[in-house]
PDB file of C-alpha atoms in Angstrom:
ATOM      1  CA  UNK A  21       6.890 -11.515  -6.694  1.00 90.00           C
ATOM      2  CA  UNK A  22       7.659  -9.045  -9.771  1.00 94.00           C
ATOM      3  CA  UNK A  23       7.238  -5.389  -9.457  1.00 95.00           C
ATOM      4  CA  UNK A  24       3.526  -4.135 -10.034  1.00 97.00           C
ATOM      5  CA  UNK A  25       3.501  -0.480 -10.221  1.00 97.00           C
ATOM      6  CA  UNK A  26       1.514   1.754  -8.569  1.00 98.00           C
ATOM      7  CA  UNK A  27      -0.137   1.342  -5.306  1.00 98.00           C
ATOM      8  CA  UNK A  28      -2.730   2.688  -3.939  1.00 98.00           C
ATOM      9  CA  UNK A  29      -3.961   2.724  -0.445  1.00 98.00           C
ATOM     10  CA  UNK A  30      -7.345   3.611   0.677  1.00 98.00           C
ATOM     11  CA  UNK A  31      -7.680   5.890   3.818  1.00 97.00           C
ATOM     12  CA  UNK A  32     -10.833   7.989   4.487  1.00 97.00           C
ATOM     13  CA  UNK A  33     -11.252   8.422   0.636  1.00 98.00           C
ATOM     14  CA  UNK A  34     -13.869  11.612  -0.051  1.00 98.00           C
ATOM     15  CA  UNK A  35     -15.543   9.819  -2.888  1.00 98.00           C
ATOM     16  CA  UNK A  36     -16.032   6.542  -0.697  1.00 98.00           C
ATOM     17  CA  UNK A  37     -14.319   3.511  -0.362  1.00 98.00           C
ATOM     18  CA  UNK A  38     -16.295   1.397  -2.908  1.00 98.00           C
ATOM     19  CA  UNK A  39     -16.088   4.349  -5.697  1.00 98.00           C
ATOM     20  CA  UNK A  40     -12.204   4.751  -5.048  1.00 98.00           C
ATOM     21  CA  UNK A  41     -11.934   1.044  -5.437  1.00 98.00           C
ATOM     22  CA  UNK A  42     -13.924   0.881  -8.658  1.00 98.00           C
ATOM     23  CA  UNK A  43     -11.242   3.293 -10.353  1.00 98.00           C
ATOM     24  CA  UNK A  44      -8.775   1.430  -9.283  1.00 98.00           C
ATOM     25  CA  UNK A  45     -10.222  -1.531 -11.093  1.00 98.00           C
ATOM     26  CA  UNK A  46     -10.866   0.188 -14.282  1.00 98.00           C
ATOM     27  CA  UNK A  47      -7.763   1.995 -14.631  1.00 98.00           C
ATOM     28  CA  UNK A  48      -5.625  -1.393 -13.849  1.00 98.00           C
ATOM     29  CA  UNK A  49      -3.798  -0.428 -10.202  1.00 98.00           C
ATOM     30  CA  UNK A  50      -2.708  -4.140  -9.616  1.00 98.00           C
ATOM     31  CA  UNK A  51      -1.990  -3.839  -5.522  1.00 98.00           C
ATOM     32  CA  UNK A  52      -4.783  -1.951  -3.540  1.00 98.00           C
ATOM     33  CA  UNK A  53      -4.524  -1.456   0.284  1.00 98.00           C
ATOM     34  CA  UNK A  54      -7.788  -0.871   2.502  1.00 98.00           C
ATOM     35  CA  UNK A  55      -5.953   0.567   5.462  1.00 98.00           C
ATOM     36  CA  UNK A  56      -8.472   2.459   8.352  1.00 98.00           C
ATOM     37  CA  UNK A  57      -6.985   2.635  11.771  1.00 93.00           C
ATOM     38  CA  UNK A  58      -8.921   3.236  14.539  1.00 92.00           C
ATOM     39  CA  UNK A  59     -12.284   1.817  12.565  1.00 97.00           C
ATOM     40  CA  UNK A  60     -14.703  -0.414  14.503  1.00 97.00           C
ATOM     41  CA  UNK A  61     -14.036  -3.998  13.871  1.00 97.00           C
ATOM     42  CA  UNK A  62     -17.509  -4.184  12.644  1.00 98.00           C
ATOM     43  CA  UNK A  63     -17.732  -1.648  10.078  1.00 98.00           C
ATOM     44  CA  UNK A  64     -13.998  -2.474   8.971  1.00 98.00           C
ATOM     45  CA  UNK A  65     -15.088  -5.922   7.783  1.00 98.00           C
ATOM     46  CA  UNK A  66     -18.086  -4.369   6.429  1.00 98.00           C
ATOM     47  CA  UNK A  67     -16.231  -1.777   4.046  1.00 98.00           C
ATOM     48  CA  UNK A  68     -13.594  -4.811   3.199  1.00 98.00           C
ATOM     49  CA  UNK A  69     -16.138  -7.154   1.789  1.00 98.00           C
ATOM     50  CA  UNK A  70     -17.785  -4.471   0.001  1.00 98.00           C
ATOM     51  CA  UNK A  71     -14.352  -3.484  -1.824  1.00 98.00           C
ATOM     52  CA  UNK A  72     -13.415  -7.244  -2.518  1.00 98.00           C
ATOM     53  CA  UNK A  73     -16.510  -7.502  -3.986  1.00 98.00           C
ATOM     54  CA  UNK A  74     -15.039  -4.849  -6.341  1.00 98.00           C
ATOM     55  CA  UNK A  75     -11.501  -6.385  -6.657  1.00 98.00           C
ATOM     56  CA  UNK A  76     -13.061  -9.907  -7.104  1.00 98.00           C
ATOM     57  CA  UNK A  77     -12.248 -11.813 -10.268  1.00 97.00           C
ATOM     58  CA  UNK A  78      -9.997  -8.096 -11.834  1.00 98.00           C
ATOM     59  CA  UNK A  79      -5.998  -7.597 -11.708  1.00 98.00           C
ATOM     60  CA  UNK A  80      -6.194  -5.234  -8.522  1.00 98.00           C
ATOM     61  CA  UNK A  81      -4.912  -7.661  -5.737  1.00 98.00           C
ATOM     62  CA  UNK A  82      -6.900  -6.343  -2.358  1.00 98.00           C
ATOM     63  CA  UNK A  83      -4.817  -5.855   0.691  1.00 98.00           C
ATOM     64  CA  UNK A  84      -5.884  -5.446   4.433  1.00 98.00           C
ATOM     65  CA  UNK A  85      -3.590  -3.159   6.362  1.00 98.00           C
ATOM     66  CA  UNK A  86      -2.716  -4.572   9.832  1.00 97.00           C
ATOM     67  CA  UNK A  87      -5.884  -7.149  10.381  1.00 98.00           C
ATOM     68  CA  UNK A  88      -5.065 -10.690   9.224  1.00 98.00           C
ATOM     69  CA  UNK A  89      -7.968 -12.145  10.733  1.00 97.00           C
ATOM     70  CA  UNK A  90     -10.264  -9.082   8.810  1.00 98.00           C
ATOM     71  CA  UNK A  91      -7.829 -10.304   5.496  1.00 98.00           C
ATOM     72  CA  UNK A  92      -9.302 -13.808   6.383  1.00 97.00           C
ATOM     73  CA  UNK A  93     -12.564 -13.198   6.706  1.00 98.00           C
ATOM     74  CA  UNK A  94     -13.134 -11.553   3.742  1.00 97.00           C
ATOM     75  CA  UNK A  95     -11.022 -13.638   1.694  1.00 97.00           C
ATOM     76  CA  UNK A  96      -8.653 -10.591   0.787  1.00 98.00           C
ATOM     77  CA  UNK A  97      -5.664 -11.102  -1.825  1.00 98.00           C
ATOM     78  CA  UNK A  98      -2.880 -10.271   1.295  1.00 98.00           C
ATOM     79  CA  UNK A  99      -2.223  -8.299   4.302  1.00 98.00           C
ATOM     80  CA  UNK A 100       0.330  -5.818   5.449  1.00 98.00           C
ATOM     81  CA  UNK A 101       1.823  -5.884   8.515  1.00 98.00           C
ATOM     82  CA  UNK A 102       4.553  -2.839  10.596  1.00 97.00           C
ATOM     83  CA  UNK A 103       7.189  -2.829  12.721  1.00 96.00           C
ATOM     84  CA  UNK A 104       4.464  -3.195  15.957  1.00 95.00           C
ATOM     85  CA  UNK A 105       2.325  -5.348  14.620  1.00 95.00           C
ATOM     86  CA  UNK A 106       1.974  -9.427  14.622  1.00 96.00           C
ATOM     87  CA  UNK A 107       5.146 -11.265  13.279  1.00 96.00           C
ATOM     88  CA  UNK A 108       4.933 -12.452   9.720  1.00 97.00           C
ATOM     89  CA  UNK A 109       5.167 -15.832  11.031  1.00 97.00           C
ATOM     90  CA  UNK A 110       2.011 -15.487  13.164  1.00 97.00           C
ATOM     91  CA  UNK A 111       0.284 -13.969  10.399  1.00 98.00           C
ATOM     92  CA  UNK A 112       1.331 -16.661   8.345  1.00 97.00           C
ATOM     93  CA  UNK A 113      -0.780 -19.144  10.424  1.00 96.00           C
ATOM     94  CA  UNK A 114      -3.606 -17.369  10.360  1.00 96.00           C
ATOM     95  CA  UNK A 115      -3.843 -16.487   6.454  1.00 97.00           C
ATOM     96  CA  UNK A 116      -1.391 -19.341   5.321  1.00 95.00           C
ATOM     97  CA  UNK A 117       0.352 -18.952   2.242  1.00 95.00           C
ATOM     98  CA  UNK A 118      -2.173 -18.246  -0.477  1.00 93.00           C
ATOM     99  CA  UNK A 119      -2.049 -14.644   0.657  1.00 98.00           C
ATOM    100  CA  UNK A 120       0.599 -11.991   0.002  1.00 98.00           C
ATOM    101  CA  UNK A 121       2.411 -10.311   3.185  1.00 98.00           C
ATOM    102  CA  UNK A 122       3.710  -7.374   3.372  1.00 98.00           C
ATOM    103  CA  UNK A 123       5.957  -5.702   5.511  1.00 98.00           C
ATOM    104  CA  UNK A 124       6.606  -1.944   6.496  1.00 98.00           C
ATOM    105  CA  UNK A 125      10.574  -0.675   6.829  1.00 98.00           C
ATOM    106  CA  UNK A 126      11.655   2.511   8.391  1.00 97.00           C
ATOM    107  CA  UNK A 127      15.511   1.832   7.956  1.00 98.00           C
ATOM    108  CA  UNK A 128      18.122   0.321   5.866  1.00 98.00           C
ATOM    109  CA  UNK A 129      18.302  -2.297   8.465  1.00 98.00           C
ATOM    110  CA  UNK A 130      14.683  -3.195   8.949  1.00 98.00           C
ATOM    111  CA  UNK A 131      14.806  -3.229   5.245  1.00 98.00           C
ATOM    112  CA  UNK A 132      18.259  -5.821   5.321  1.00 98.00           C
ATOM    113  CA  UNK A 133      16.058  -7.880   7.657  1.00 98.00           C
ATOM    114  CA  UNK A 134      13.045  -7.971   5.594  1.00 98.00           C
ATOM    115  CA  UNK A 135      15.423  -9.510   2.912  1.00 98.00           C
ATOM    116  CA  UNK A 136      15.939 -13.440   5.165  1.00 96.00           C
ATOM    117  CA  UNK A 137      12.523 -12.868   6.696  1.00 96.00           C
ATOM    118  CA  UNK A 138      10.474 -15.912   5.472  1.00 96.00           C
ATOM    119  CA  UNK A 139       7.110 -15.188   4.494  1.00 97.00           C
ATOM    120  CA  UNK A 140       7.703 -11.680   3.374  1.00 98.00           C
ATOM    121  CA  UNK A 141       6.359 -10.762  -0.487  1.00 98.00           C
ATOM    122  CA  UNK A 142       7.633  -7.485  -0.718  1.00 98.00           C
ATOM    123  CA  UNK A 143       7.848  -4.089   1.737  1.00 98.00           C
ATOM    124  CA  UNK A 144       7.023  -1.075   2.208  1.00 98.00           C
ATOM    125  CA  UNK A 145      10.044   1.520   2.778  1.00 98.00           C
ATOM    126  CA  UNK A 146       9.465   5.160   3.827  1.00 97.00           C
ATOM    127  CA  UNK A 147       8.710   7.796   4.734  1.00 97.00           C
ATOM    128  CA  UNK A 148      10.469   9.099   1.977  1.00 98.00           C
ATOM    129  CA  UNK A 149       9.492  12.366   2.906  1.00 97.00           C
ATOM    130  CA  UNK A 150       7.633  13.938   5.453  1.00 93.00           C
ATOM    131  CA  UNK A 151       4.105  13.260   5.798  1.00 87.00           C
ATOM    132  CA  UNK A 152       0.947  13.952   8.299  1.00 79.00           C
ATOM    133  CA  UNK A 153      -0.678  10.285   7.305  1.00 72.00           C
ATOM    134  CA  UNK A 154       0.306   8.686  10.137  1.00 70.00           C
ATOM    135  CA  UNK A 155      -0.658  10.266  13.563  1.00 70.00           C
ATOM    136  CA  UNK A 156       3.159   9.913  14.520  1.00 75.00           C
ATOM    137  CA  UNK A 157       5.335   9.390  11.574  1.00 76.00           C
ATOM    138  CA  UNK A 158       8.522   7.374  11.395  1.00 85.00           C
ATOM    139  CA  UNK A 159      11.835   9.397  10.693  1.00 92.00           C
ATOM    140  CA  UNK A 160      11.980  10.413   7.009  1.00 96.00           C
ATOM    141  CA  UNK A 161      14.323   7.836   4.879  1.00 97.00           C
ATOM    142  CA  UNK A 162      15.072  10.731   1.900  1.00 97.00           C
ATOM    143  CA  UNK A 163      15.707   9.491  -2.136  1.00 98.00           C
ATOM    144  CA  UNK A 164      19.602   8.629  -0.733  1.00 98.00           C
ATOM    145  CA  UNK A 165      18.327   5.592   1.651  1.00 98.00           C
ATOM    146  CA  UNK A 166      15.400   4.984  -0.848  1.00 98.00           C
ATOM    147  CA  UNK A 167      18.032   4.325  -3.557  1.00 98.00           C
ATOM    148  CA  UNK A 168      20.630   1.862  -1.381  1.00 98.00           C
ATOM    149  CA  UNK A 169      17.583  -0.411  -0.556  1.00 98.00           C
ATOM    150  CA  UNK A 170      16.449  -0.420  -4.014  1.00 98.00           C
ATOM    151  CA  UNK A 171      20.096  -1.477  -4.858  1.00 98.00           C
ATOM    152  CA  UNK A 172      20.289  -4.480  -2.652  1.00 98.00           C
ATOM    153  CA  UNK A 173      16.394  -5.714  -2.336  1.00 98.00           C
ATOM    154  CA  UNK A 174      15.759  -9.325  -3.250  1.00 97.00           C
ATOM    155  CA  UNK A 175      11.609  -8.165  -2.782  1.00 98.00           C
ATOM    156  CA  UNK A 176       9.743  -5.568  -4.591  1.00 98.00           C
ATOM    157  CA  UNK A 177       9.505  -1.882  -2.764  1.00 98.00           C
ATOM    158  CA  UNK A 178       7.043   0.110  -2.255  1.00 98.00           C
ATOM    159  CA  UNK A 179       8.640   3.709  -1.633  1.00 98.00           C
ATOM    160  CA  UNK A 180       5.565   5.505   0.816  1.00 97.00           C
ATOM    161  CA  UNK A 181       5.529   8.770   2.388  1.00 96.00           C
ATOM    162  CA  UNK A 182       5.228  12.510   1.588  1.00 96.00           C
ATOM    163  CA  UNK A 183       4.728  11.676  -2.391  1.00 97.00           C
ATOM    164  CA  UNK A 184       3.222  13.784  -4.578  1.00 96.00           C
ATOM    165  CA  UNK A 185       3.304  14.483  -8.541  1.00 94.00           C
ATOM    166  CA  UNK A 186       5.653  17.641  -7.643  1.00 95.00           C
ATOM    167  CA  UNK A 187       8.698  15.158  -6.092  1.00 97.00           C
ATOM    168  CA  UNK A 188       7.659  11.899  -7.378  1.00 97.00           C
ATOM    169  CA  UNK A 189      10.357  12.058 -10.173  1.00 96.00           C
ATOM    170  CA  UNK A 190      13.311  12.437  -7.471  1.00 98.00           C
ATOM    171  CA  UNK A 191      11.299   9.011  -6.485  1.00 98.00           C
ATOM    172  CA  UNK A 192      11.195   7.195  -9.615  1.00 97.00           C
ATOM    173  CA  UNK A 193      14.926   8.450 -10.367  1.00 97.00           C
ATOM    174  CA  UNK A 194      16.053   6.851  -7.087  1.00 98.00           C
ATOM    175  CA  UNK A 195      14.898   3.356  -9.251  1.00 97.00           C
ATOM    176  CA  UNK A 196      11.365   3.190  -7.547  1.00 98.00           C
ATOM    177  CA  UNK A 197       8.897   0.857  -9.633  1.00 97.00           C
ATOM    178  CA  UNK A 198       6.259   0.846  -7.137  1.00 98.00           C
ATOM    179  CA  UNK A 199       5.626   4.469  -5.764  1.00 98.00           C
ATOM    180  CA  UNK A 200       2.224   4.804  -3.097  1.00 98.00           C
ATOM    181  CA  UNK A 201       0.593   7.678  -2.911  1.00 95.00           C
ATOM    182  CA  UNK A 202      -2.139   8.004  -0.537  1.00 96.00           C
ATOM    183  CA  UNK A 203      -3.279  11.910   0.060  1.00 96.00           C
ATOM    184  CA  UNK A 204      -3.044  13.101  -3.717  1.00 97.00           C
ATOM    185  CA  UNK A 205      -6.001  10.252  -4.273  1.00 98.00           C
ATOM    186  CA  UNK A 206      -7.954  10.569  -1.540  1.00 97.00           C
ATOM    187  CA  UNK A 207      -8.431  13.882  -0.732  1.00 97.00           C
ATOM    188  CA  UNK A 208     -10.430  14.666  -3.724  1.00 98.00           C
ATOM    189  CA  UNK A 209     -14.305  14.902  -3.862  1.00 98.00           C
ATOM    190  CA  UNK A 210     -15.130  14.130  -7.168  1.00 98.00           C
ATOM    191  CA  UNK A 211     -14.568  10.632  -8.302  1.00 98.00           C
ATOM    192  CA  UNK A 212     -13.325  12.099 -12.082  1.00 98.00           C
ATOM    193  CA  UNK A 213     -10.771  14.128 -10.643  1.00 98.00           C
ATOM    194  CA  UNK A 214      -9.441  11.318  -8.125  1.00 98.00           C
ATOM    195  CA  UNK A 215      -9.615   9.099 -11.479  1.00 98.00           C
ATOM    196  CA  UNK A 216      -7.460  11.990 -13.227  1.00 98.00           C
ATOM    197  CA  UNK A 217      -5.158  12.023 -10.548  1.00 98.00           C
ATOM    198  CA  UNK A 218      -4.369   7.862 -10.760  1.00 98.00           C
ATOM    199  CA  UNK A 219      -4.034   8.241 -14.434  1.00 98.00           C
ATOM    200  CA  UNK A 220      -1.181  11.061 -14.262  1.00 96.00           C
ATOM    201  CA  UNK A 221       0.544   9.307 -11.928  1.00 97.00           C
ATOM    202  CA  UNK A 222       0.237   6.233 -14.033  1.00 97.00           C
ATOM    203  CA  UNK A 223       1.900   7.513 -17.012  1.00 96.00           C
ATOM    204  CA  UNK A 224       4.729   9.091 -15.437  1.00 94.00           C
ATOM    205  CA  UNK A 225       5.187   5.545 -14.783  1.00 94.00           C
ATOM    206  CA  UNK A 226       5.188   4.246 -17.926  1.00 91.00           C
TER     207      UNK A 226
END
């Protein structure tokens, strides 16, 4: 799997789910990651079919955080699995191998691991810095540890945590290709500025 860019998750977006996922369509984010926590099973798969109906048949490849079976049912491009959560062999047997896996890293050896871990597409390494995301965060990794896994990683990563427009650049001068940012999208209430936001981020990419 080749590096992709950007990539943006979906959590509690203020413009809605199925708006967020429509400008991430049009402006050509290639990996997009439903990921809602604590959601009722029900509603869950009821947001995730309404954003692959969105991602359907476009470049944006639609990935369910945590839920293989919810990936399953609504036929989602790939799922994303932690540290805690089912083994990427186990998921493998329930998605099979059409789908893309990934897999979350909080160290340089969970990230060495992730390298001989069959099944694995690419994985998520962070936080690079501190973040209130998650309702207890891993240990920040820093631009240092971020860099030495870039080095040796056979998979793409996907540096997560803390990033913003102010220290994305220490980010993308560590050698990240595929920065997430997950706040700086989805706190904003108008879908133009959220759209603003994807496309600034997007050329200091380029």
């Amino acid at each position: 799997m080749d590096n992709f860019g950007l990539y943006v998750i979906l959590t509690r977006p203020a413009i809605g789910h199925t708006a967020a996922a429509e400008i991430a369509v049009r402006r050509g984010v290639r990996m997009l990651q439903l990921r809602e926590k604590g959601m009722p099973d029900g509603e869950l798969l009821r947001i995730a079919r309404e954003v692959r109906a969105v991602t359907r048949g476009t470049a944006t490849r639609f990935i369910i955080n945590d839920r293989p079976d919810i990936a399953a049912l609504c036929d989602a491009d790939g799922v994303h699995v932690g540290q805690d959560d089912l083994p990427v062999a186990e998921v493998r047997r329930i998605v099979g191998d059409r789908m893309i896996v990934g897999l979350s890293t909080h160290s340089v050896v969970q990230a060495t691991e992730a390298q001989s871990l069959p099944g694995v597409d690419y994985i998520g390494f962070g936080p690079v810095y501190p973040t209130t995301t998650k309702a207890v965060p891993d240990p920040v990794v820093g631009t240092t540890l971020l860099k030495k896994v870039l080095g040796f990683s056979r998979l793409p990563v996907v540096a997560i945590g803390g990033i913003f427009p102010e220290n994305i650049a220490a980010v993308i001068d560590a050698g990240a290709r595929n920065p997430c940012l997950v706040r700086y999208f989805m706190e904003p209430p108008k879908p133009a500025e959220v759209e603003r936001r994807i496309a600034c981020v997007q050329r200091m990419l380029a």
